[in-house]
XYZ file of C-alpha atoms in Angstrom:
555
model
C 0.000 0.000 0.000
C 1.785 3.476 -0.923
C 2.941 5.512 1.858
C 2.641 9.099 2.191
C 5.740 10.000 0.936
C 4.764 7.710 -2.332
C 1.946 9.881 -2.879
C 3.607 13.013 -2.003
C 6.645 12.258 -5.580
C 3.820 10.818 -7.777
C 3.948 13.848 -10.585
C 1.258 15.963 -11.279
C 0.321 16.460 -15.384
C -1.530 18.712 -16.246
C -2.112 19.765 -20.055
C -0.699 22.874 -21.204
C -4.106 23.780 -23.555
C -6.188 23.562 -19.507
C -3.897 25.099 -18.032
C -5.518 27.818 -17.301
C -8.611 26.695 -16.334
C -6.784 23.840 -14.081
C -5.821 27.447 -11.945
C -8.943 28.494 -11.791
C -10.940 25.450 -10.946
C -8.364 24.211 -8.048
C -8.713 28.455 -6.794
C -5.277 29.001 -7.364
C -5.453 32.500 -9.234
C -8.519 34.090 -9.126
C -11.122 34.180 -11.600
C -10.981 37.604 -12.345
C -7.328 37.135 -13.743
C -7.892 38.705 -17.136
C -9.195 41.907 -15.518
C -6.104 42.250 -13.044
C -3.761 40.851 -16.012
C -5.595 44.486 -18.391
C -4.838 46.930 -15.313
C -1.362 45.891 -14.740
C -0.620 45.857 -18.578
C -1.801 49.568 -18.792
C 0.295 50.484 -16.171
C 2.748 48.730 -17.954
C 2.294 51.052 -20.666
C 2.190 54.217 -19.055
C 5.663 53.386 -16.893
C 7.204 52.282 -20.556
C 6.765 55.894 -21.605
C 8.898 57.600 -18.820
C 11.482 54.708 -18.734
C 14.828 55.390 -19.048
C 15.937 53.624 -22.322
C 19.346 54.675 -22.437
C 20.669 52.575 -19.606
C 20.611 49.884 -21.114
C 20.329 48.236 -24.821
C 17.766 45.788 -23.439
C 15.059 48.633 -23.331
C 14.982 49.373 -26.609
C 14.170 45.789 -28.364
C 11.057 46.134 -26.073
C 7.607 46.537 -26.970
C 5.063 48.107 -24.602
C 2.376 44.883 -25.861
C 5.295 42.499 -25.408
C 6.135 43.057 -22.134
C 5.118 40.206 -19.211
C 6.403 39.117 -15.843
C 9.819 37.972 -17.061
C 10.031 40.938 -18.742
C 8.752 43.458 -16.119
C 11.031 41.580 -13.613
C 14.286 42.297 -16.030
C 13.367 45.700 -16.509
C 13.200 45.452 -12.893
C 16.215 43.805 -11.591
C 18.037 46.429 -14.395
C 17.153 49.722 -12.395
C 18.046 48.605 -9.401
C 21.536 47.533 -10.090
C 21.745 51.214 -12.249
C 19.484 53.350 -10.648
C 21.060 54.801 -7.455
C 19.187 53.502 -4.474
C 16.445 55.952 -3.024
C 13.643 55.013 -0.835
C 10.692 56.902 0.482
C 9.272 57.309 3.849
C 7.693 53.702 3.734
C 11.033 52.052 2.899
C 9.987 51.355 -0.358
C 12.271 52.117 -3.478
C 11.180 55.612 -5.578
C 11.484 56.923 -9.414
C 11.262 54.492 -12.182
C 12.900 51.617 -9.704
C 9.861 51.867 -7.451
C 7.153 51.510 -10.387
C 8.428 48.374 -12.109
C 8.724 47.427 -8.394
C 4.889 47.925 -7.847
C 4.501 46.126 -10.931
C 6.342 42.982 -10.909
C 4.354 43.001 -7.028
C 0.887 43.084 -8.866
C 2.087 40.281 -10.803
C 3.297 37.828 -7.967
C -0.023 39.026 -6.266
C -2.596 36.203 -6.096
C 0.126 34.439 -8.787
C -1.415 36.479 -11.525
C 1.436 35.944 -13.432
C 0.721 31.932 -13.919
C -2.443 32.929 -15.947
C -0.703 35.692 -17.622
C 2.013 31.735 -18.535
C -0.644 29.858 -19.329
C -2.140 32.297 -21.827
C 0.831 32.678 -23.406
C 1.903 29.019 -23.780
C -1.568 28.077 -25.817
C -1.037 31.341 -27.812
C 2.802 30.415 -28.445
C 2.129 26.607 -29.229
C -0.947 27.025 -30.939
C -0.472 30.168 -33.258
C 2.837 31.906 -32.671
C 5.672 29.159 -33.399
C 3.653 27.223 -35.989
C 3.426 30.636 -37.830
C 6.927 31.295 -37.699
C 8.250 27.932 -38.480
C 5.928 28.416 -41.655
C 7.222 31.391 -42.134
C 10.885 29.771 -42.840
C 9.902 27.128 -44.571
C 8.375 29.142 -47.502
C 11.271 31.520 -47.275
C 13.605 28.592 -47.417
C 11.798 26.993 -50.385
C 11.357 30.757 -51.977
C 15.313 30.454 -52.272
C 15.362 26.919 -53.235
C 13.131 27.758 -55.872
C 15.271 30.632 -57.011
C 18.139 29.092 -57.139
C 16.713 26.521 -59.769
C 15.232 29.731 -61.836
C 18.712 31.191 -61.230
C 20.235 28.240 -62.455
C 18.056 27.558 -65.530
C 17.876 31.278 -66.564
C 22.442 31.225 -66.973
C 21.486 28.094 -68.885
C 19.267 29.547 -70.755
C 21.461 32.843 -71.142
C 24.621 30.092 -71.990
C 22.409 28.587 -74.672
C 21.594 31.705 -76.069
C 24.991 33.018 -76.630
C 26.189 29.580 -78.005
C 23.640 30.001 -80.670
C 24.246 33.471 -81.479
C 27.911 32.452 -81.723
C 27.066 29.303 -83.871
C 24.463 31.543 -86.133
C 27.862 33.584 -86.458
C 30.395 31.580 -86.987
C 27.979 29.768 -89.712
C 27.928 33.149 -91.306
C 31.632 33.749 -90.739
C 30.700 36.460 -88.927
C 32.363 38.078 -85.736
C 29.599 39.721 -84.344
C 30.426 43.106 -83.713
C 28.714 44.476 -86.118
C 26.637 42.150 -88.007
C 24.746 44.187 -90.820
C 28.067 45.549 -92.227
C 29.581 41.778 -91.375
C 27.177 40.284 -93.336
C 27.930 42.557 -96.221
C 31.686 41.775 -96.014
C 30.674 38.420 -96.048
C 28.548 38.192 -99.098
C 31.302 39.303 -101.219
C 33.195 36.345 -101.140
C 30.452 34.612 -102.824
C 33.142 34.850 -105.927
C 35.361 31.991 -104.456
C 32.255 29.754 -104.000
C 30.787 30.592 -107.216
C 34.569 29.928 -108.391
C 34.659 26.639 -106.905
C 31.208 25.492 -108.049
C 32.799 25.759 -111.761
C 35.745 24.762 -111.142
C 33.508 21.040 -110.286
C 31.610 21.663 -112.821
C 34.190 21.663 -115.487
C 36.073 19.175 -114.167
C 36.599 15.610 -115.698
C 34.057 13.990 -113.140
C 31.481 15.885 -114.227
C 32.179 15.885 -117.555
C 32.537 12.166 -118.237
C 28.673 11.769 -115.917
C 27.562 14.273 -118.627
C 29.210 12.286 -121.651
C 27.518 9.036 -119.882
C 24.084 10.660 -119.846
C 23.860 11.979 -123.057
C 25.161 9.049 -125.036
C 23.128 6.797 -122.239
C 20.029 8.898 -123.803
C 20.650 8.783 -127.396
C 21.344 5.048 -127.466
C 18.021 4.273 -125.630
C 15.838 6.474 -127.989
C 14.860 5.649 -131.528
C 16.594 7.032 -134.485
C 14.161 9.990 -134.958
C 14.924 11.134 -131.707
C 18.126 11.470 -131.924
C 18.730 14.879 -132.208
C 17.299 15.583 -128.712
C 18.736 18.474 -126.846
C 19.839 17.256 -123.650
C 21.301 19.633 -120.406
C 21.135 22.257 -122.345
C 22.045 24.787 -119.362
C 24.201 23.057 -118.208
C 26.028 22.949 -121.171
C 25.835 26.574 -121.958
C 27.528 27.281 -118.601
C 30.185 24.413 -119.259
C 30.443 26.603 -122.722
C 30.007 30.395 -121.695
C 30.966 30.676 -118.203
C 29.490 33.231 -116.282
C 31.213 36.597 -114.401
C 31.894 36.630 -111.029
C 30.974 39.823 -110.370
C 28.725 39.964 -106.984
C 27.583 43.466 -106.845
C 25.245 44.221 -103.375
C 22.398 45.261 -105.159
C 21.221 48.749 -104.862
C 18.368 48.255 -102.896
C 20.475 46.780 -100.224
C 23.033 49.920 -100.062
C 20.213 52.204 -100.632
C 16.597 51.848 -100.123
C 15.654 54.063 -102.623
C 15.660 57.790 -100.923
C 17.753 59.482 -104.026
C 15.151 58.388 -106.509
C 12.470 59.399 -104.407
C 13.447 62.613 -103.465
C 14.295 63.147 -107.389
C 10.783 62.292 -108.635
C 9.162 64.156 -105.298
C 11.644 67.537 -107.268
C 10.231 67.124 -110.539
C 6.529 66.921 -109.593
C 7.157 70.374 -107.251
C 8.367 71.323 -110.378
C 5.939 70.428 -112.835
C 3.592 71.449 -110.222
C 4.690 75.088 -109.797
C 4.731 75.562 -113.882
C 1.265 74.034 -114.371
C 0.314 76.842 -111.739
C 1.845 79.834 -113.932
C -0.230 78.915 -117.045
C -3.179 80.729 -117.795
C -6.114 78.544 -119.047
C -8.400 81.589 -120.599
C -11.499 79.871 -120.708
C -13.557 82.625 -122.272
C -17.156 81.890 -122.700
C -20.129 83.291 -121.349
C -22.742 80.919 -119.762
C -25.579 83.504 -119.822
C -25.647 83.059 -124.058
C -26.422 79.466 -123.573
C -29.763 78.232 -123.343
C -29.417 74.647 -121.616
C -33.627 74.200 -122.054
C -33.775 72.712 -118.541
C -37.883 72.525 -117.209
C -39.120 70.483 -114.653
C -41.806 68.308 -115.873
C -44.666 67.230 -113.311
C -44.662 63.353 -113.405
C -47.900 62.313 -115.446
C -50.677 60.505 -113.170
C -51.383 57.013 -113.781
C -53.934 56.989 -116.505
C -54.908 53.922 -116.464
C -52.608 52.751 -119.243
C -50.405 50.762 -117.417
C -47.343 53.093 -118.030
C -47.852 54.502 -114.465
C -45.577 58.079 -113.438
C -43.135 56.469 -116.291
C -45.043 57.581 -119.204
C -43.286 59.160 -122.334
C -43.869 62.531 -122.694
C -43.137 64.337 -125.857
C -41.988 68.073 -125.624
C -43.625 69.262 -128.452
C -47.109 68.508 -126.545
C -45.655 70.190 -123.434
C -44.827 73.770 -125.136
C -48.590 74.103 -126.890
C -50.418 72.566 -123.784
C -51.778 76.341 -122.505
C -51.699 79.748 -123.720
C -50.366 81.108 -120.141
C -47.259 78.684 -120.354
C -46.895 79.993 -123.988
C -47.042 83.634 -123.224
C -44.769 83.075 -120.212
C -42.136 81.195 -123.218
C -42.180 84.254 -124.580
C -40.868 86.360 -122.266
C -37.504 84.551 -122.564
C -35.438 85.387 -125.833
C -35.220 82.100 -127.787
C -31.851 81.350 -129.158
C -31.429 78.405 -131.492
C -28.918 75.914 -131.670
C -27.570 77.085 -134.776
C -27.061 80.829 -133.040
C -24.903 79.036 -130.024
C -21.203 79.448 -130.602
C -19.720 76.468 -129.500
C -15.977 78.138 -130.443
C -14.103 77.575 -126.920
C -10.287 80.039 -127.032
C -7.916 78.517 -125.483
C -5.007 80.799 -124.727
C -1.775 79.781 -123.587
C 0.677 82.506 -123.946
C 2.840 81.685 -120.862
C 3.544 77.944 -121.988
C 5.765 79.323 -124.679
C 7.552 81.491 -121.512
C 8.518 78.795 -118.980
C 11.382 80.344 -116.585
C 14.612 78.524 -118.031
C 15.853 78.293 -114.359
C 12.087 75.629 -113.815
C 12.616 74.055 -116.908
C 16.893 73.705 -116.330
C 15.821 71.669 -112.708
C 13.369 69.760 -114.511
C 16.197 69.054 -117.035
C 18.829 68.236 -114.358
C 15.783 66.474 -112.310
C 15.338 64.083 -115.261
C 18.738 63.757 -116.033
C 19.651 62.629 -112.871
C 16.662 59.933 -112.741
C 17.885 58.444 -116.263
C 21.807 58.303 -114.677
C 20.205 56.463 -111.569
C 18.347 54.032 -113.731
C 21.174 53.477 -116.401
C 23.606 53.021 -113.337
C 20.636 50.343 -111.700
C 21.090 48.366 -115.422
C 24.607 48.594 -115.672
C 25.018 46.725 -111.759
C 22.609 44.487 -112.418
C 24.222 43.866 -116.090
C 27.082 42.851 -114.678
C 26.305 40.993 -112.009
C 26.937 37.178 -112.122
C 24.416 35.173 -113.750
C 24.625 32.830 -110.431
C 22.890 35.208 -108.039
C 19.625 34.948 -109.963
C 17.218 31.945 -109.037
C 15.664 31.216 -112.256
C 19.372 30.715 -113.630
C 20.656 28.279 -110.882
C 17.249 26.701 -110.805
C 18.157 25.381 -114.426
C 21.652 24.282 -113.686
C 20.208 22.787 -110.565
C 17.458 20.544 -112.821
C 20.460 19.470 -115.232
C 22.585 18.419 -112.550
C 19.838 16.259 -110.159
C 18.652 15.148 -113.380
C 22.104 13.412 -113.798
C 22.290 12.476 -110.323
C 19.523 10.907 -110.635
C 20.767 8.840 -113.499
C 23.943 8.080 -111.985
C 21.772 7.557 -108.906
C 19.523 4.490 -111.044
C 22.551 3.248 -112.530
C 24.526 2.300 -109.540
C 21.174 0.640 -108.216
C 21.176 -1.322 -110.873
C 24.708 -2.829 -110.750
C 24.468 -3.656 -107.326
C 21.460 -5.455 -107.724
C 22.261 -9.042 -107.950
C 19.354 -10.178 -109.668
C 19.298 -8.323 -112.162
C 23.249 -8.391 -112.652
C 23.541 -11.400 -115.418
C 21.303 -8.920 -117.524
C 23.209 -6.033 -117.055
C 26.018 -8.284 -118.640
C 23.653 -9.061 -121.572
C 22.905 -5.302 -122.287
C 26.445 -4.082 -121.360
C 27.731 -6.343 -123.955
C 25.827 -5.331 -126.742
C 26.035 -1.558 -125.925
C 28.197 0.922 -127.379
C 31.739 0.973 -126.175
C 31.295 4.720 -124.244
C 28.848 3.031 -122.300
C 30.785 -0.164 -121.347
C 33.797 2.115 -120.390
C 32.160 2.868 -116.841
C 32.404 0.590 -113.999
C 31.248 0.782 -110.484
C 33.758 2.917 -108.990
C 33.867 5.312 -111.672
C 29.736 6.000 -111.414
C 30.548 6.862 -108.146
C 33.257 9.351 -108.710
C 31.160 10.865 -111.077
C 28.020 10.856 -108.332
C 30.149 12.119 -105.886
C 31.363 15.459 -108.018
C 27.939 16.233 -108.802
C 26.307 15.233 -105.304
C 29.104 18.518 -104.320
C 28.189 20.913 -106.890
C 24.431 20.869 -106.087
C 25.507 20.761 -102.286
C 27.919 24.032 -102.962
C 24.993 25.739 -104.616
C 22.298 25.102 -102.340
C 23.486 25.359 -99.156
C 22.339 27.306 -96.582
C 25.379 29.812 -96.264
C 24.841 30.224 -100.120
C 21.536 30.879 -100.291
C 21.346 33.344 -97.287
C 24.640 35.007 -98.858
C 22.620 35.460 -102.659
C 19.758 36.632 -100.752
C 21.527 39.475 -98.443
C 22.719 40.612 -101.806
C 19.423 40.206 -103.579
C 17.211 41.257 -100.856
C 17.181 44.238 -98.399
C 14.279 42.750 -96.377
C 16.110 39.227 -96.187
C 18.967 41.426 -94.890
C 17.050 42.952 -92.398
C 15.285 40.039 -91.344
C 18.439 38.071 -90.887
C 20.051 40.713 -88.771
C 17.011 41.614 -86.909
C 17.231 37.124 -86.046
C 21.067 37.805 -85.157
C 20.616 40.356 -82.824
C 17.481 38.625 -81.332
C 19.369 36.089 -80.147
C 21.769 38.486 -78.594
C 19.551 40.536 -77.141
C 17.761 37.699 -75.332
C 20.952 36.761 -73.825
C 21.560 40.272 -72.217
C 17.713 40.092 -71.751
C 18.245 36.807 -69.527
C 21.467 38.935 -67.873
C 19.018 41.570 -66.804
C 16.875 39.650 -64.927
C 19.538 37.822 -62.382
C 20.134 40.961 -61.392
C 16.096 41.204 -60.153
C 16.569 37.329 -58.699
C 20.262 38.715 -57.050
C 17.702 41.687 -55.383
C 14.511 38.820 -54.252
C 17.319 36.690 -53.172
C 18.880 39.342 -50.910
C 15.281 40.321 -49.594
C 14.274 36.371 -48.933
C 17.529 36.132 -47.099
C 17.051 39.192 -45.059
C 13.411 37.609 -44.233
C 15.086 34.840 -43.115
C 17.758 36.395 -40.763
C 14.621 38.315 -39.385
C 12.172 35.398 -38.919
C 14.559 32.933 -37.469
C 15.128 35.298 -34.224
C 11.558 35.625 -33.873
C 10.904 31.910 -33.768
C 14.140 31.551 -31.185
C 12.757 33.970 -29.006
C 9.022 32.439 -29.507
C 10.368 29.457 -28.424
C 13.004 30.602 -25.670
C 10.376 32.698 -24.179
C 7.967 29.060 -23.835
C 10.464 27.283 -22.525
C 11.022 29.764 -19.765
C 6.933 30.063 -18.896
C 6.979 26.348 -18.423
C 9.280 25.547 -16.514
C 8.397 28.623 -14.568
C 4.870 27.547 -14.341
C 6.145 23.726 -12.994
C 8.727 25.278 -10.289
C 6.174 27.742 -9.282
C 3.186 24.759 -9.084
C 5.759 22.470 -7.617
C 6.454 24.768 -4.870
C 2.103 25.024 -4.108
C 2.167 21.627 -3.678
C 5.176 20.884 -1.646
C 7.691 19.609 -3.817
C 5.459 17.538 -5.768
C 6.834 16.915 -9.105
C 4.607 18.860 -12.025
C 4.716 18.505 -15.503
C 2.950 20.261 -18.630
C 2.781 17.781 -20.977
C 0.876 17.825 -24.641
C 2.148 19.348 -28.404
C 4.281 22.086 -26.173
C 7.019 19.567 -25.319
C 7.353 18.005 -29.044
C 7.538 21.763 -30.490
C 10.062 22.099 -27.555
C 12.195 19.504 -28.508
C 11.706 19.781 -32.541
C 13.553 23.824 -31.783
C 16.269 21.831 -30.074
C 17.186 19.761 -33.005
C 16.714 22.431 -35.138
């Protein structure tokens, strides 16, 4: 059977959301403890205003809503050791000593202070820590998450600048200044051009166009014969073209001279239209223009309705009034009307010769631009037009194609005893040409088409050709650039959030320390006080309060 003194160590629990009420009910604070708690907290708040803050740093990381027992008994313990000591007649201490004296008293009084604990534990546990450990969490994932946007945004920017550097280097291009660049770069369309006849006119492709041709006439009947056969091709084999690459003047200039010219001759022609004198001279009271308005006939019944045909004849002998009022007005026959219209122009003869020297000049200077236009374009290289290369282009892929079929054919192993057969009874220029030599021949002409249509060609021809291909192709160069710097620009914005989360952070993780410090202190306060009520007895606040407790320790 427990003793006494087995009772007297058993613990007393008591949960920390009741504790409160636990106070109450066993009559140890009163029940009036919130009303007590409000007066001492506005005297509180009237002391705070006359306190002394520069004694100490402490005072001024207080708030006048923060402050509790522990606090009120610091502030306390603070004046006394800096304050010198004065007392009044009572014994009691005086100035700002004695009044957070008289406070921390009002607290102890009736224990006021262990509801003032209790409320603050369920607010701390409940509200207060939670909040703040949210708090850091989002700010900690905030900069998690910024750090991957960080991350992907240099990629990004890294990718960027590779491809403006590979769009350059494709070009040959530098990229300092690219429109000029590009210019520069065009011009050495001459040693590509060069190099695309130079394969042309070489043996290769000369013995694949040999092969064809002879390959064509032998398979056609004798009345085709004479069928032409890469014509084009031929013709540039024969006449090869310059290699002249001109940038075209719409490119170096998009066309302000000629306007401005044409915009001087119509001022011009303009201002001596204005000086002429169109003498009109003719006098509209002589003519007679025999304009009456005729009342639309009723509807007689005829079926001709308000549409009927009138004839005028009937109109001027329908009444004797109308007739006498006719002739009042002088009549004047057609054959009287003098239909003899004077034109003068006596100052077209007198143009200024300083208007009609600038239209001169004006026109003059429009015929140079245009005869200069045909001249460039003249003699330009054939090759920079795309009708032209579209022809060699069909010659040559029409050959490919052939040499293409005919390698098919002779590795085809089922078919090879019959290429025999037909090999043997062809022409000798035909039987001349083996495997490997088909594919020397392939090869040559595979690189001519792939020197004249790839994409460094093309976009060359067309920045010559074409000042909106120009200006499209530098406007997608510096795109790329721009988006780079673009990407630049904003980690300097994610540099800025990142040093706002982290100042966030250093701010929210000393609330949630003191939040938690400040708990720790009110219960174990709260047990050593209770302990002492019930003679030594053992008390514990158990619930969430001790697992948040312990969770900020391993923190």
């Amino acid at each position: 059977m427990p003793t006494a003194d087995d009772i007297g160590n058993l613990p007393i629990d008591i949960t920390f959301s009741r504790l409160g009420e636990w106070l109450v009910d066993r009559k140890r604070i009163p029940g009036d403890w919130r009303k007590r708690l409000a007066a001492v907290r506005a005297r509180i708040s009237k002391e705070f205003a006359s306190l002394p803050k520069d004694i100490n740093p402490y005072f001024h990381t207080l708030d006048p809503d923060g402050i509790g027992y522990l606090e009120a008994k610091q502030i306390y313990d603070i004046l006394v050791k800096s304050v010198p000591e004065s007392r009044n007649i009572f014994g009691r201490l005086s100035g700002s000593a004695g009044a957070w004296e008289s406070i921390v008293r009002a607290f102890e009084k009736d224990y006021i202070y262990l509801g003032e604990a209790a409320q603050i534990l369920v607010q701390n546990v409940n509200y207060e820590i939670p909040y703040q450990k949210k708090q850091v969490q989002k700010i900690q994932q905030q900069l998690t998450e910024l750090e991957h946007k960080e991350a992907d945004i240099k990629r990004t920017a890294a990718l960027s600048a590779a491809k403006y550097v590979e769009a350059c280097q494709e070009l040959g291009l530098k990229g300092n200044n690219v429109r000029s660049e590009l210019l520069e770069t065009a011009k050495s369309l001459p040693s590509t051009f060069s190099m695309i006849l130079e394969v042309i006119n070489g043996d290769s492709v000369s013995r694949a166009l040999e092969y064809y041709s002879n390959f064509v006439r032998d398979a056609h009947t004798e009345k085709d014969k004479s069928l032409a056969m890469l014509t084009n091709l031929k013709y540039l084999r024969e006449h090869p073209p310059s290699l002249d690459v001109s940038v075209d003047l719409e490119v170096v200039d998009s066309g302000n001279v000629q306007s401005s010219d044409s915009n001087n001759v119509t001022a011009n022609a303009d201002a001596n239209a204005d000086s002429i004198d169109w003498d009109f001279s003719v006098d509209s009271s002589q003519i007679d223009w025999d304009i009456g308005t005729v009342e639309e006939a009723e509807d007689a019944g005829n079926g001709l309705g308000p549409y009927e045909m009138v004839n005028a004849s009937e109109i001027l002998q329908s009444s004797p009034n109308e007739a006498a009022q006719s002739d009042l007005v002088p009549e004047v026959s057609v054959s009287e009307i003098s239909w003899d219209i004077s034109v003068e122009t006596p100052q077209v003869d007198t143009i200024d010769d300083v208007n009609l020297s600038n239209v001169v000049e004006n026109q003059t200077s429009v015929l140079d631009t245009s005869t200069q236009t045909t001249e460039i374009k003249e003699g330009r290289t054939q090759l920079l037009e795309t009708e032209y290369r579209n022809k060699i282009l069909d010659d040559l892929n029409e050959i490919k194609a052939f040499l293409n079929q005919r390698l098919v054919e002779l590795k085809n192993e089922e078919t090879l005893s019959l290429q025999h057969q037909v090999q043997s009874v062809a022409p000798f220029v035909l039987q001349q040409y083996a495997h490997d030599a088909i594919e020397t021949m392939l090869s040559d002409v595979s690189l001519a088409i792939s020197l004249l249509t790839n994409r460094k060609t093309r976009d060359l021809i067309m920045i010559l050709n074409s000042k909106r291909f120009l200006d499209r192709l530098v406007s997608s160069l510096e795109e790329k650039k721009h988006h780079e710097v673009k990407l630049k620009d904003g980690l300097k914005g994610l540099a800025t959030k990142r040093m706002e989360l982290h100042n966030s952070l250093s701010s929210s993780w000393p609330k949630q320390e003191a939040a938690l410090a400040k708990t720790r202190e009110l219960k174990k306060l709260c047990e050593s006080t209770l302990s002492s009520m019930f003679d030594g007895r053992p008390v514990h606040i158990i619930g969430e309060i001790n697992a948040l407790l312990n969770s900020g320790v391993a923190a």
